[in-house]
PDB file of C-alpha atoms and ligand atoms in Angstrom:
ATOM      1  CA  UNK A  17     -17.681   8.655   0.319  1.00 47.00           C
ATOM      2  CA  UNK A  18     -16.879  10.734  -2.719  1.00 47.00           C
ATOM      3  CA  UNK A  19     -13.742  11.949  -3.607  1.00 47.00           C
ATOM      4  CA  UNK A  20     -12.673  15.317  -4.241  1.00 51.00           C
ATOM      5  CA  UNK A  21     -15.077  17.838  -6.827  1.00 51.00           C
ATOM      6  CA  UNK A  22     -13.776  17.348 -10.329  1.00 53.00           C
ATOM      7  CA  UNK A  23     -10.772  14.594  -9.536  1.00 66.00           C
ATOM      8  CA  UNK A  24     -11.539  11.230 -11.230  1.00 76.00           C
ATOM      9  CA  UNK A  25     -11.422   8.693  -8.622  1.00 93.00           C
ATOM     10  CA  UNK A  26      -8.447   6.305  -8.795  1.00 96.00           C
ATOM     11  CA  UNK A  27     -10.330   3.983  -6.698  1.00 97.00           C
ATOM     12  CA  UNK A  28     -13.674   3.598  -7.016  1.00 96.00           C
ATOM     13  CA  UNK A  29     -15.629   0.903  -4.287  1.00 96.00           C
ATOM     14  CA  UNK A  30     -19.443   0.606  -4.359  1.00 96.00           C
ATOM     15  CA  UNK A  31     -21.437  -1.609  -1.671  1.00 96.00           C
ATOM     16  CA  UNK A  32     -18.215  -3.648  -1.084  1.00 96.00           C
ATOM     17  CA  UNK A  33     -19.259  -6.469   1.412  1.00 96.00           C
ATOM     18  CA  UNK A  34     -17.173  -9.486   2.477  1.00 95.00           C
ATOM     19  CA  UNK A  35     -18.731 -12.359   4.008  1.00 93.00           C
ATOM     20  CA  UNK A  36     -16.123 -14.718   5.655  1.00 89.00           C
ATOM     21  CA  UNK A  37     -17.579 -18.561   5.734  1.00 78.00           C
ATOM     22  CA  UNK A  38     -17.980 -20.733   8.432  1.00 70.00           C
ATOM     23  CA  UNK A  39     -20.493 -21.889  11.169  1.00 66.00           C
ATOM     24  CA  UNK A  40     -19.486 -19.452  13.836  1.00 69.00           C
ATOM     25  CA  UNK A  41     -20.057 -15.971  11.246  1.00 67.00           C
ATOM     26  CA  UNK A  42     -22.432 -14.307  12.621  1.00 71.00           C
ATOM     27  CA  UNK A  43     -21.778 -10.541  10.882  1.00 83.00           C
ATOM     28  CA  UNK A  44     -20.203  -9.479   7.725  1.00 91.00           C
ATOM     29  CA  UNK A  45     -16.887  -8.502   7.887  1.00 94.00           C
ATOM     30  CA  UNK A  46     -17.442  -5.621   5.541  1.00 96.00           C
ATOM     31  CA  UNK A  47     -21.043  -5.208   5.443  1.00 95.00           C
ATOM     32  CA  UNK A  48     -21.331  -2.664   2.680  1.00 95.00           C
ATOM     33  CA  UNK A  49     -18.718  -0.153   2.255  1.00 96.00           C
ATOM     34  CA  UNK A  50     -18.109   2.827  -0.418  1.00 96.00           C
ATOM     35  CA  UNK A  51     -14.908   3.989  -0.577  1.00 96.00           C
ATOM     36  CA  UNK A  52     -13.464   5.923  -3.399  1.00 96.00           C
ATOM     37  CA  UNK A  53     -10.080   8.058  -4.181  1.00 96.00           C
ATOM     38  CA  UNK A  54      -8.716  10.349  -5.765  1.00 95.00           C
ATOM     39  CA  UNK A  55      -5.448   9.912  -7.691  1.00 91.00           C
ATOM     40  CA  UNK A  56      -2.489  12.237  -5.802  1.00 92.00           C
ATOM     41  CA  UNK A  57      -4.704  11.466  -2.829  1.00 95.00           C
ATOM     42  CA  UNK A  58      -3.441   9.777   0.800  1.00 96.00           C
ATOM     43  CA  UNK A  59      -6.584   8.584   2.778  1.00 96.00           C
ATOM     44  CA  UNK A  60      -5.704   7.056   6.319  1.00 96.00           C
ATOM     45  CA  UNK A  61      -8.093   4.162   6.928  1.00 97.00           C
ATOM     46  CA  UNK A  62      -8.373   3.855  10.751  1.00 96.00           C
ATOM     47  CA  UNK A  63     -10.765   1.702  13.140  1.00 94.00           C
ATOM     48  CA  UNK A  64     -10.474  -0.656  16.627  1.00 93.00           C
ATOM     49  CA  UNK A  65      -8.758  -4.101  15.719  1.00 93.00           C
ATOM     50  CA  UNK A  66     -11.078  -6.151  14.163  1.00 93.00           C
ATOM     51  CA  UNK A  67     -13.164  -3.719  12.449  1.00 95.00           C
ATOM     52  CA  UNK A  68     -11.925  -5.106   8.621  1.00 96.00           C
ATOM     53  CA  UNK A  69      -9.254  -2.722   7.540  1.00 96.00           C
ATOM     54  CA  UNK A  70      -6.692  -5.326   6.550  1.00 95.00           C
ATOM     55  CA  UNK A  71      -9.881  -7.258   4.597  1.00 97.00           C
ATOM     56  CA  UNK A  72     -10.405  -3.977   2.875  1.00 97.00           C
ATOM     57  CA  UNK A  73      -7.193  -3.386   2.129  1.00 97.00           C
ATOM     58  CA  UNK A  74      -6.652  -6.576   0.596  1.00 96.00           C
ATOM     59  CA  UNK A  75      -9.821  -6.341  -1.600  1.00 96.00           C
ATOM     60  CA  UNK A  76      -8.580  -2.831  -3.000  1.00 97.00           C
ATOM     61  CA  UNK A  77      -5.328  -4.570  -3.461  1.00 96.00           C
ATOM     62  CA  UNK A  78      -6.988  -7.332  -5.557  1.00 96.00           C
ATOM     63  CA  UNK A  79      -5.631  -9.676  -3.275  1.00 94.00           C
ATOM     64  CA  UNK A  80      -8.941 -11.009  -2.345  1.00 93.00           C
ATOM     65  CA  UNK A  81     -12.429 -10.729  -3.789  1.00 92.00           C
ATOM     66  CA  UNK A  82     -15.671  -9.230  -2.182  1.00 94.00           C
ATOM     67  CA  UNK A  83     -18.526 -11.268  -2.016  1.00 93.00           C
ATOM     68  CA  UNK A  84     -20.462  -8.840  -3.521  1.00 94.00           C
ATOM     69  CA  UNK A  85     -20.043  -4.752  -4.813  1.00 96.00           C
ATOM     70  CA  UNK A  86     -18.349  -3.548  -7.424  1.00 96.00           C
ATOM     71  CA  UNK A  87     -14.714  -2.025  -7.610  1.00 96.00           C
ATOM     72  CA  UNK A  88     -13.208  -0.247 -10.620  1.00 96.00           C
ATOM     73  CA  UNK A  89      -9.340   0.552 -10.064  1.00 96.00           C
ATOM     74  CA  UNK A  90      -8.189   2.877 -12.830  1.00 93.00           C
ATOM     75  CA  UNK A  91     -11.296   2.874 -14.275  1.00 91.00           C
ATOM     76  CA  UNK A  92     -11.450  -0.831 -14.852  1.00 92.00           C
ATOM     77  CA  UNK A  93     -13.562  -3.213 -12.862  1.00 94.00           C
ATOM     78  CA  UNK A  94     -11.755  -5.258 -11.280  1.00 94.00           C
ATOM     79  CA  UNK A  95     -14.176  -7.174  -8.972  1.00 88.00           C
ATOM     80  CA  UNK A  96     -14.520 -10.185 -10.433  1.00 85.00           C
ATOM     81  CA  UNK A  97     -10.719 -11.418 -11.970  1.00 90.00           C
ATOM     82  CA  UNK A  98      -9.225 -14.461 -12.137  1.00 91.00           C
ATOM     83  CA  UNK A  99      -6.314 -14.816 -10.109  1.00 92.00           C
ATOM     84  CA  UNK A 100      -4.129 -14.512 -12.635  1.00 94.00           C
ATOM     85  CA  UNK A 101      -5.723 -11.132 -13.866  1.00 94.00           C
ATOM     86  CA  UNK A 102      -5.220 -10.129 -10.459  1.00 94.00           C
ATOM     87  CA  UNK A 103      -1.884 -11.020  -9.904  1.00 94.00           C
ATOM     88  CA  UNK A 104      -1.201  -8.736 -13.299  1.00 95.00           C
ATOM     89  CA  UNK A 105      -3.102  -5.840 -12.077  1.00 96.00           C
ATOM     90  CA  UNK A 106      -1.287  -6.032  -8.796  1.00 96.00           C
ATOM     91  CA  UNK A 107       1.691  -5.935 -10.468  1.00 95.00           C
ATOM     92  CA  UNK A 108       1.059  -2.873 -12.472  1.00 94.00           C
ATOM     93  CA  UNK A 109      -1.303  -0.849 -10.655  1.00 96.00           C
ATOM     94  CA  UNK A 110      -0.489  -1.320  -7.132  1.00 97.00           C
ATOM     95  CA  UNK A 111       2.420  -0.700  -4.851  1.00 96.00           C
ATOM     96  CA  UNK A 112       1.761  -3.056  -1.043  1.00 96.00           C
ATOM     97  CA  UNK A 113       4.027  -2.246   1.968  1.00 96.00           C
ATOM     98  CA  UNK A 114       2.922  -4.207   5.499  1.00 95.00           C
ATOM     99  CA  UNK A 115       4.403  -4.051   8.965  1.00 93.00           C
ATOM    100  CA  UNK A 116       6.615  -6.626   8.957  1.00 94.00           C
ATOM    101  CA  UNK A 117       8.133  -5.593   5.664  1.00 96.00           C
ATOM    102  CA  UNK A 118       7.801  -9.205   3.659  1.00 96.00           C
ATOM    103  CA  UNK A 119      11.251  -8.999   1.942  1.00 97.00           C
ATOM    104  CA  UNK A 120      12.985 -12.167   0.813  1.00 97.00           C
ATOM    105  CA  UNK A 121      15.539 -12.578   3.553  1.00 97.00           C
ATOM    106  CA  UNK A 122      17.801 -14.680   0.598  1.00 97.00           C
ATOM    107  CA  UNK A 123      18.116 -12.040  -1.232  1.00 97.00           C
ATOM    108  CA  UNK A 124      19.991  -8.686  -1.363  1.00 98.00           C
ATOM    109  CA  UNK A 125      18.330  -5.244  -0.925  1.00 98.00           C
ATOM    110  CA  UNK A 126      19.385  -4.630  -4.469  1.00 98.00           C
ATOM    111  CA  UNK A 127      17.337  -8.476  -5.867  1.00 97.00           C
ATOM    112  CA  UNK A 128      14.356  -8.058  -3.611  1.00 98.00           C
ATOM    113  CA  UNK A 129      13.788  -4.378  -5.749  1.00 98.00           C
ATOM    114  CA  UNK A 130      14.673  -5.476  -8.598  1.00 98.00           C
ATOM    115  CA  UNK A 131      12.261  -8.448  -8.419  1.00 97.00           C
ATOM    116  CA  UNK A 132       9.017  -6.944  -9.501  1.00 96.00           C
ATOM    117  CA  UNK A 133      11.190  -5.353 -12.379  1.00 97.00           C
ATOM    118  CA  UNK A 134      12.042  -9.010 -13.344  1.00 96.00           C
ATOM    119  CA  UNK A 135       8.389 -10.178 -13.306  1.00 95.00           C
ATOM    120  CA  UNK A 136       7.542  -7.151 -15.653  1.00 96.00           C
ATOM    121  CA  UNK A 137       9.693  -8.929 -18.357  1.00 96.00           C
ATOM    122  CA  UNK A 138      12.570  -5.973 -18.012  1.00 97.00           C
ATOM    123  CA  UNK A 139      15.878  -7.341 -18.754  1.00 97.00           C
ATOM    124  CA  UNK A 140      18.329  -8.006 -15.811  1.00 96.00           C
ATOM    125  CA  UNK A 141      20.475  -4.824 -16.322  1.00 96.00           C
ATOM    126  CA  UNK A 142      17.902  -2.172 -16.943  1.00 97.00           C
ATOM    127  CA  UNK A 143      15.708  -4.018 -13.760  1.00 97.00           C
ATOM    128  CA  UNK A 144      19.300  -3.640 -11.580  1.00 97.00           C
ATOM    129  CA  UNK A 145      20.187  -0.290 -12.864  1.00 97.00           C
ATOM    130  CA  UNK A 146      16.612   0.548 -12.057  1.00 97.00           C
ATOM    131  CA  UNK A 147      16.363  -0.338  -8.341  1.00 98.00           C
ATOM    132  CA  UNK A 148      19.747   1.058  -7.996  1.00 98.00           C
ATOM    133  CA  UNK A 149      18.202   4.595  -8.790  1.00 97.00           C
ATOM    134  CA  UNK A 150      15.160   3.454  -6.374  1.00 96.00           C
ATOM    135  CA  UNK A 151      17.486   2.326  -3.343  1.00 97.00           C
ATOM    136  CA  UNK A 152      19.830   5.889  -3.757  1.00 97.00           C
ATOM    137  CA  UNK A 153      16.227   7.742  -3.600  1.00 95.00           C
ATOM    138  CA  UNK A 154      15.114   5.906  -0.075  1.00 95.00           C
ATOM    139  CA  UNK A 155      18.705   6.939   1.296  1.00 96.00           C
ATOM    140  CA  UNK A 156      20.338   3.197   0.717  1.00 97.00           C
ATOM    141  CA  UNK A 157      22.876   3.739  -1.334  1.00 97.00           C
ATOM    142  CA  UNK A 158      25.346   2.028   1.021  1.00 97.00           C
ATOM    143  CA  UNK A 159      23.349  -1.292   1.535  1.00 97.00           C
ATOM    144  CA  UNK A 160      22.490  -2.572  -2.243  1.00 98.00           C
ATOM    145  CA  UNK A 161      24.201  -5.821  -1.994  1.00 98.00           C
ATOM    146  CA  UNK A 162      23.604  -6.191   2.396  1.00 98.00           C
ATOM    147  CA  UNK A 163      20.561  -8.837   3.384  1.00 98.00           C
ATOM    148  CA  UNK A 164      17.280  -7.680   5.270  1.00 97.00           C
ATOM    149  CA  UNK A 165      18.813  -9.423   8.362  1.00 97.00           C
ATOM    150  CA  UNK A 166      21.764  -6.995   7.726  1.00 98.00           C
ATOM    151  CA  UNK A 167      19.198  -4.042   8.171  1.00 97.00           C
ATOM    152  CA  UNK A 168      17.134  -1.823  10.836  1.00 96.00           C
ATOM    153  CA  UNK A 169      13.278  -2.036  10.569  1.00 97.00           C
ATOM    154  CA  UNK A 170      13.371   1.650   8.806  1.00 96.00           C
ATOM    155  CA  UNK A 171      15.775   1.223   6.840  1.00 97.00           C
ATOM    156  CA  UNK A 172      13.885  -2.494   5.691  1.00 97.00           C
ATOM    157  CA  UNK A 173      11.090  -0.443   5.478  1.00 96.00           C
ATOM    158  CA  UNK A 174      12.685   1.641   2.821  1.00 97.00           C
ATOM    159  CA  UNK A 175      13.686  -1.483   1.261  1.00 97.00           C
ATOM    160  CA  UNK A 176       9.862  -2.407   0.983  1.00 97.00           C
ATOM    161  CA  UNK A 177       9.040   1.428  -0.069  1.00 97.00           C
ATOM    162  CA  UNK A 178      11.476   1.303  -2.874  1.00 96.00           C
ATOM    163  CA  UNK A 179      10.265  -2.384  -4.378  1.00 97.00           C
ATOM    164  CA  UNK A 180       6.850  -0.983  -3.868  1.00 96.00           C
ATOM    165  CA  UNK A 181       7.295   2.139  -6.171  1.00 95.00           C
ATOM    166  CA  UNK A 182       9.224   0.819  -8.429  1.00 96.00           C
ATOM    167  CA  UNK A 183       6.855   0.063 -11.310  1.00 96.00           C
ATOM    168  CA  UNK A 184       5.307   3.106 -10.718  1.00 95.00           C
ATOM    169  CA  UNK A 185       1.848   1.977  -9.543  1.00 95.00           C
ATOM    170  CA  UNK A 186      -1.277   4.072  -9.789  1.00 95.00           C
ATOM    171  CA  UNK A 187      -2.165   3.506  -6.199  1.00 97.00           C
ATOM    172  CA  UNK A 188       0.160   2.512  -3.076  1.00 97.00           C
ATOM    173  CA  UNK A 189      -1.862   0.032   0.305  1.00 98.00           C
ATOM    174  CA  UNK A 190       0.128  -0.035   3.242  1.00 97.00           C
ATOM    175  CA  UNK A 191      -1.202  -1.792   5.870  1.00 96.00           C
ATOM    176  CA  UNK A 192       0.384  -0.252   9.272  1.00 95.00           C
ATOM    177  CA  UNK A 193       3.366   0.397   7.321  1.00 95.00           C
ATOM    178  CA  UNK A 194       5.070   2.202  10.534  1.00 95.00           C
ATOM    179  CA  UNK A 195       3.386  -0.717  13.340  1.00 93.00           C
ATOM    180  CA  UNK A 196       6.813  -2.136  13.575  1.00 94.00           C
ATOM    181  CA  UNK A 197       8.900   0.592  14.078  1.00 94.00           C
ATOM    182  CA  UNK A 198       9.679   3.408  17.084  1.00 95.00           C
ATOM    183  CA  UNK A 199       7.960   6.687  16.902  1.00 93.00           C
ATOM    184  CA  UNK A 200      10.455   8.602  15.355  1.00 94.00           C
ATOM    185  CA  UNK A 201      11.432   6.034  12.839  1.00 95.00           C
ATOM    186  CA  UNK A 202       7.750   5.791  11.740  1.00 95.00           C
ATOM    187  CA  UNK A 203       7.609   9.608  11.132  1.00 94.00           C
ATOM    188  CA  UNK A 204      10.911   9.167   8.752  1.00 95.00           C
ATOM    189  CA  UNK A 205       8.992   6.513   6.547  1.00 95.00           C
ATOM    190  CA  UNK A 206       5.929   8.602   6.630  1.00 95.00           C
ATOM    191  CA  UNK A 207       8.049  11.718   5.611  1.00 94.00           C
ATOM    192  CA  UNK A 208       9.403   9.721   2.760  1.00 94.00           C
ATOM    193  CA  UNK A 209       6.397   8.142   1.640  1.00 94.00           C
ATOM    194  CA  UNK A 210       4.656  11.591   1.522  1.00 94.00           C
ATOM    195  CA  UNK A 211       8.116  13.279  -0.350  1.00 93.00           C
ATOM    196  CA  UNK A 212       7.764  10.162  -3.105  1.00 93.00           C
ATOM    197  CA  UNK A 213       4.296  11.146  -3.114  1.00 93.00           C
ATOM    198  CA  UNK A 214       4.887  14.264  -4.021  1.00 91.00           C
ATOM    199  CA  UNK A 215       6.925  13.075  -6.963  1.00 92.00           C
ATOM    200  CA  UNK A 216       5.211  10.463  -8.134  1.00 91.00           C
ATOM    201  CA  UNK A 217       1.560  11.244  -7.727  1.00 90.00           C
ATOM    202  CA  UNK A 218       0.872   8.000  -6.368  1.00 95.00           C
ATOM    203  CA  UNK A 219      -2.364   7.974  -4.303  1.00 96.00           C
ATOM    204  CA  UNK A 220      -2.119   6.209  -1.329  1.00 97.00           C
ATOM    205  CA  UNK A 221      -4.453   4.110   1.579  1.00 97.00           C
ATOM    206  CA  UNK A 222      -2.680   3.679   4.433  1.00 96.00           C
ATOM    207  CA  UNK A 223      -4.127   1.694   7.349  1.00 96.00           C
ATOM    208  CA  UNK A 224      -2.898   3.034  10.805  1.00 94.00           C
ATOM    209  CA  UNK A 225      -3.643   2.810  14.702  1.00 88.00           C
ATOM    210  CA  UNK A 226      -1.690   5.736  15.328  1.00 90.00           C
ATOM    211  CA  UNK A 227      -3.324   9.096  15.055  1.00 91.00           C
ATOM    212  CA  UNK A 228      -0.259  10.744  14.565  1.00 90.00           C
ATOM    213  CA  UNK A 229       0.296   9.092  11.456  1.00 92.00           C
ATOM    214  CA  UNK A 230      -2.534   9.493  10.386  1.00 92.00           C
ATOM    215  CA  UNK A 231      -2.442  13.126  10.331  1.00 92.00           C
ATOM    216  CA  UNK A 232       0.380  12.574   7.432  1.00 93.00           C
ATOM    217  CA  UNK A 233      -2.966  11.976   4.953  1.00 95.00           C
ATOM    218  CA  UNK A 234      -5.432  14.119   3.436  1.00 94.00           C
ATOM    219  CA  UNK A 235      -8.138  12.654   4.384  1.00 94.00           C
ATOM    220  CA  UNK A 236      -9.370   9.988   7.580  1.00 95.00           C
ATOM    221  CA  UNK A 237     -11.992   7.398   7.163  1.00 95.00           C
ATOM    222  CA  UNK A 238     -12.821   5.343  10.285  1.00 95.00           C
ATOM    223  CA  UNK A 239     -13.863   1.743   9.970  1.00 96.00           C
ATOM    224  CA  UNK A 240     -16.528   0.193  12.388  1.00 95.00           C
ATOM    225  CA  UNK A 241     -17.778  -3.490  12.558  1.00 94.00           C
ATOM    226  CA  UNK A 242     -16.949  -3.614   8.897  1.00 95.00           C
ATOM    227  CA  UNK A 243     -18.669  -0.342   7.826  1.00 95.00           C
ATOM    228  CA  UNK A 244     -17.375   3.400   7.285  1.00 94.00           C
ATOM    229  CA  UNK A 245     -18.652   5.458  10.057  1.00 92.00           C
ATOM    230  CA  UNK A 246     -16.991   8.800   9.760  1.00 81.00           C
ATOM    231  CA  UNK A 247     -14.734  10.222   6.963  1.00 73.00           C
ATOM    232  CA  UNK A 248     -12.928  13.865   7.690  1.00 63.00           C
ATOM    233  CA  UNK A 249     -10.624  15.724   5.826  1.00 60.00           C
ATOM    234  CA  UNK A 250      -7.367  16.590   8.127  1.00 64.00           C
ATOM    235  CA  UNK A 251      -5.526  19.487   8.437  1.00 52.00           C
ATOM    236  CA  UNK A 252      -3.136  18.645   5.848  1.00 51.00           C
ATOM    237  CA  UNK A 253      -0.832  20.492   8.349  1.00 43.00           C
ATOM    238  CA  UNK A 254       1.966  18.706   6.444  1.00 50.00           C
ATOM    239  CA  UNK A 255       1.383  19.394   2.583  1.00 48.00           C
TER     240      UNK A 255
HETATM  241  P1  ADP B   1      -8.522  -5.210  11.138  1.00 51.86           P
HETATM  242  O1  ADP B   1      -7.472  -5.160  10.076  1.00 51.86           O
HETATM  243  O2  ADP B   1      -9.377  -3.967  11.180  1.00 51.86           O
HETATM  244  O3  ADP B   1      -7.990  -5.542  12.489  1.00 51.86           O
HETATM  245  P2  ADP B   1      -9.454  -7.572   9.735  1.00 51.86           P
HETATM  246  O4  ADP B   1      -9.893  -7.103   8.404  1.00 51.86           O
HETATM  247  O5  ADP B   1      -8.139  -8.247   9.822  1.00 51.86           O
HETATM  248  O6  ADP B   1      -9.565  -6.382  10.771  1.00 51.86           O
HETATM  249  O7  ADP B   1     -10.519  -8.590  10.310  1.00 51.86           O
HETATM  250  C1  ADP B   1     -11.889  -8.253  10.465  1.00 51.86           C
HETATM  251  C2  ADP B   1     -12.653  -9.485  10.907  1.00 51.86           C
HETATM  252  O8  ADP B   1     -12.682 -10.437   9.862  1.00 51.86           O
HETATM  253  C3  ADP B   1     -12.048 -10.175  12.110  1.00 51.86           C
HETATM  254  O9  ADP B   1     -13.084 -10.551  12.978  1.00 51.86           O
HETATM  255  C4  ADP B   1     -11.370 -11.387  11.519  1.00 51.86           C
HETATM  256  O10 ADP B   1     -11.379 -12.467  12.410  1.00 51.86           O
HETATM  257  C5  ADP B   1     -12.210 -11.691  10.301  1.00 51.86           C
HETATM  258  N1  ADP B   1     -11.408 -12.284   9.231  1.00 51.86           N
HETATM  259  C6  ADP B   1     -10.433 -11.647   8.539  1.00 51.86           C
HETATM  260  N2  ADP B   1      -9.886 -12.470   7.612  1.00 51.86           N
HETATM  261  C7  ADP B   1     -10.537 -13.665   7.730  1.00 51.86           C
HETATM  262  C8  ADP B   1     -10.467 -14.911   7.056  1.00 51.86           C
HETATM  263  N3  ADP B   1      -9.605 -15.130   6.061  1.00 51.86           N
HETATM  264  N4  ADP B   1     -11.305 -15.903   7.454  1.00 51.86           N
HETATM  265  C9  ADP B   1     -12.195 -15.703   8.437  1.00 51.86           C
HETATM  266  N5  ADP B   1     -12.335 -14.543   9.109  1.00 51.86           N
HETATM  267  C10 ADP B   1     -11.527 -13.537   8.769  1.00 51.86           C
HETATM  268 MG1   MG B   2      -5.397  -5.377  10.207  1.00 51.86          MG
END
């Protein structure tokens, strides 16, 4: 799958294969897949349950490892890094959002945005200030200081947008980002996640059932018993 004519892929995945252990594996779970993207671009990864979606979301995220292919994020390979080198590259290259949100229900709207501010060694004030200016731009101006429980699913969801963007990653992976929410709600985070796109240039890989979100990307690739069976450009009815 090749991105784009003349657009250097952000995301560049070549023979990616993952091979989960154990004495009842009978099939890769991704059994060779090439996947690459453009930067600016939003590619909808779809495919039945069980197909290896999340698995190859989590690769491109550097969360996990492949047991074999090669992946260069950025340019940079990234296939092979330590966990620590991971954990740094997640941190400045990547943006995650997932269904059930993963805030920390402890802390404020305001703290959980702030957070990976804090981890980038940015001092307290300019990392407040900073999601602040985040939380006004996902409409939550009026909740900095109230707790996820405090919160609707979209509006946590915008919470999880916000932290996500916030170090202004190269490439954004949400995994069902909308799953949890009602129809209508899910097309208001999908509006705003295309309108930051806009702004930011983020590329994005979005893993969805729902073909109507889909539609929000550029492109579709379908997923199969862990390999790509079809990718189509959509209408782009909404760019
Ligand atoms: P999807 O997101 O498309 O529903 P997944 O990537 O979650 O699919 O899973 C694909 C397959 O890989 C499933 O059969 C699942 O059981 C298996 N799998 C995923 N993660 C693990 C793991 N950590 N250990 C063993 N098997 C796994
Ligand atoms: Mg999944």
């Amino acid at each position: 799958m090749v991105a784009a004519a003349g657009q250097t892929p952000v995301i560049d995945a070549r023979g990616i294969t993952k091979i989960h252990g154990g004495p009842l594996t009978t099939a890769p779970t991704l059994a060779g897949v090439d996947l690459a993207v453009a930067s600016r671009e939003i590619v909808a990864l779809r495919g039945p349950s069980g197909s290896g979606k999340s698995t190859l979301l989590n690769i491109l995220g550097c969360l996990d490892r492949p047991t074999s292919g090669t992946y260069q994020l950025g340019g940079r390979d990234v296939s092979a890094l330590t966990r620590e080198e991971q954990a740094w590259v997640r941190l400045h290259y990547l943006g995650f959002i997932f269904q059930s949100f993963h805030l920390i229900g402890h802390s404020t709207v305001l703290e959980n945005v702030a957070l990976p501010l804090h981890y980038a060694g940015i001092r307290a004030k300019d990392a407040l200030s900073t999601a602040e200016e985040r939380l006004v731009r996902v409409g939550l101006r009026e909740r900095l200081h109230y707790f996820p429980s405090q919160l609707s699913g979209g509006q946590r969801q915008r919470v999880a947008i916000a932290r996500s963007l916030v170090l202004r990653p190269k490439v954004l992976l949400a995994d069902e980002p909308t799953g949890a929410l009602d129809t209508k709600t899910g097309a208001e985070i999908m509006s705003l996640l295309v309108e930051l796109h806009d702004q930011e240039g983020t590329a994005i890989v979005l893993v969805t059932h729902d073909p109507h979100v889909a539609t929000f990307a550029h492109r579709q690739v379908f997923l199969r018993d862990g390999q790509i069976v079809d990718g189509e450009a959509t209408l782009g009815a909404r760019h």
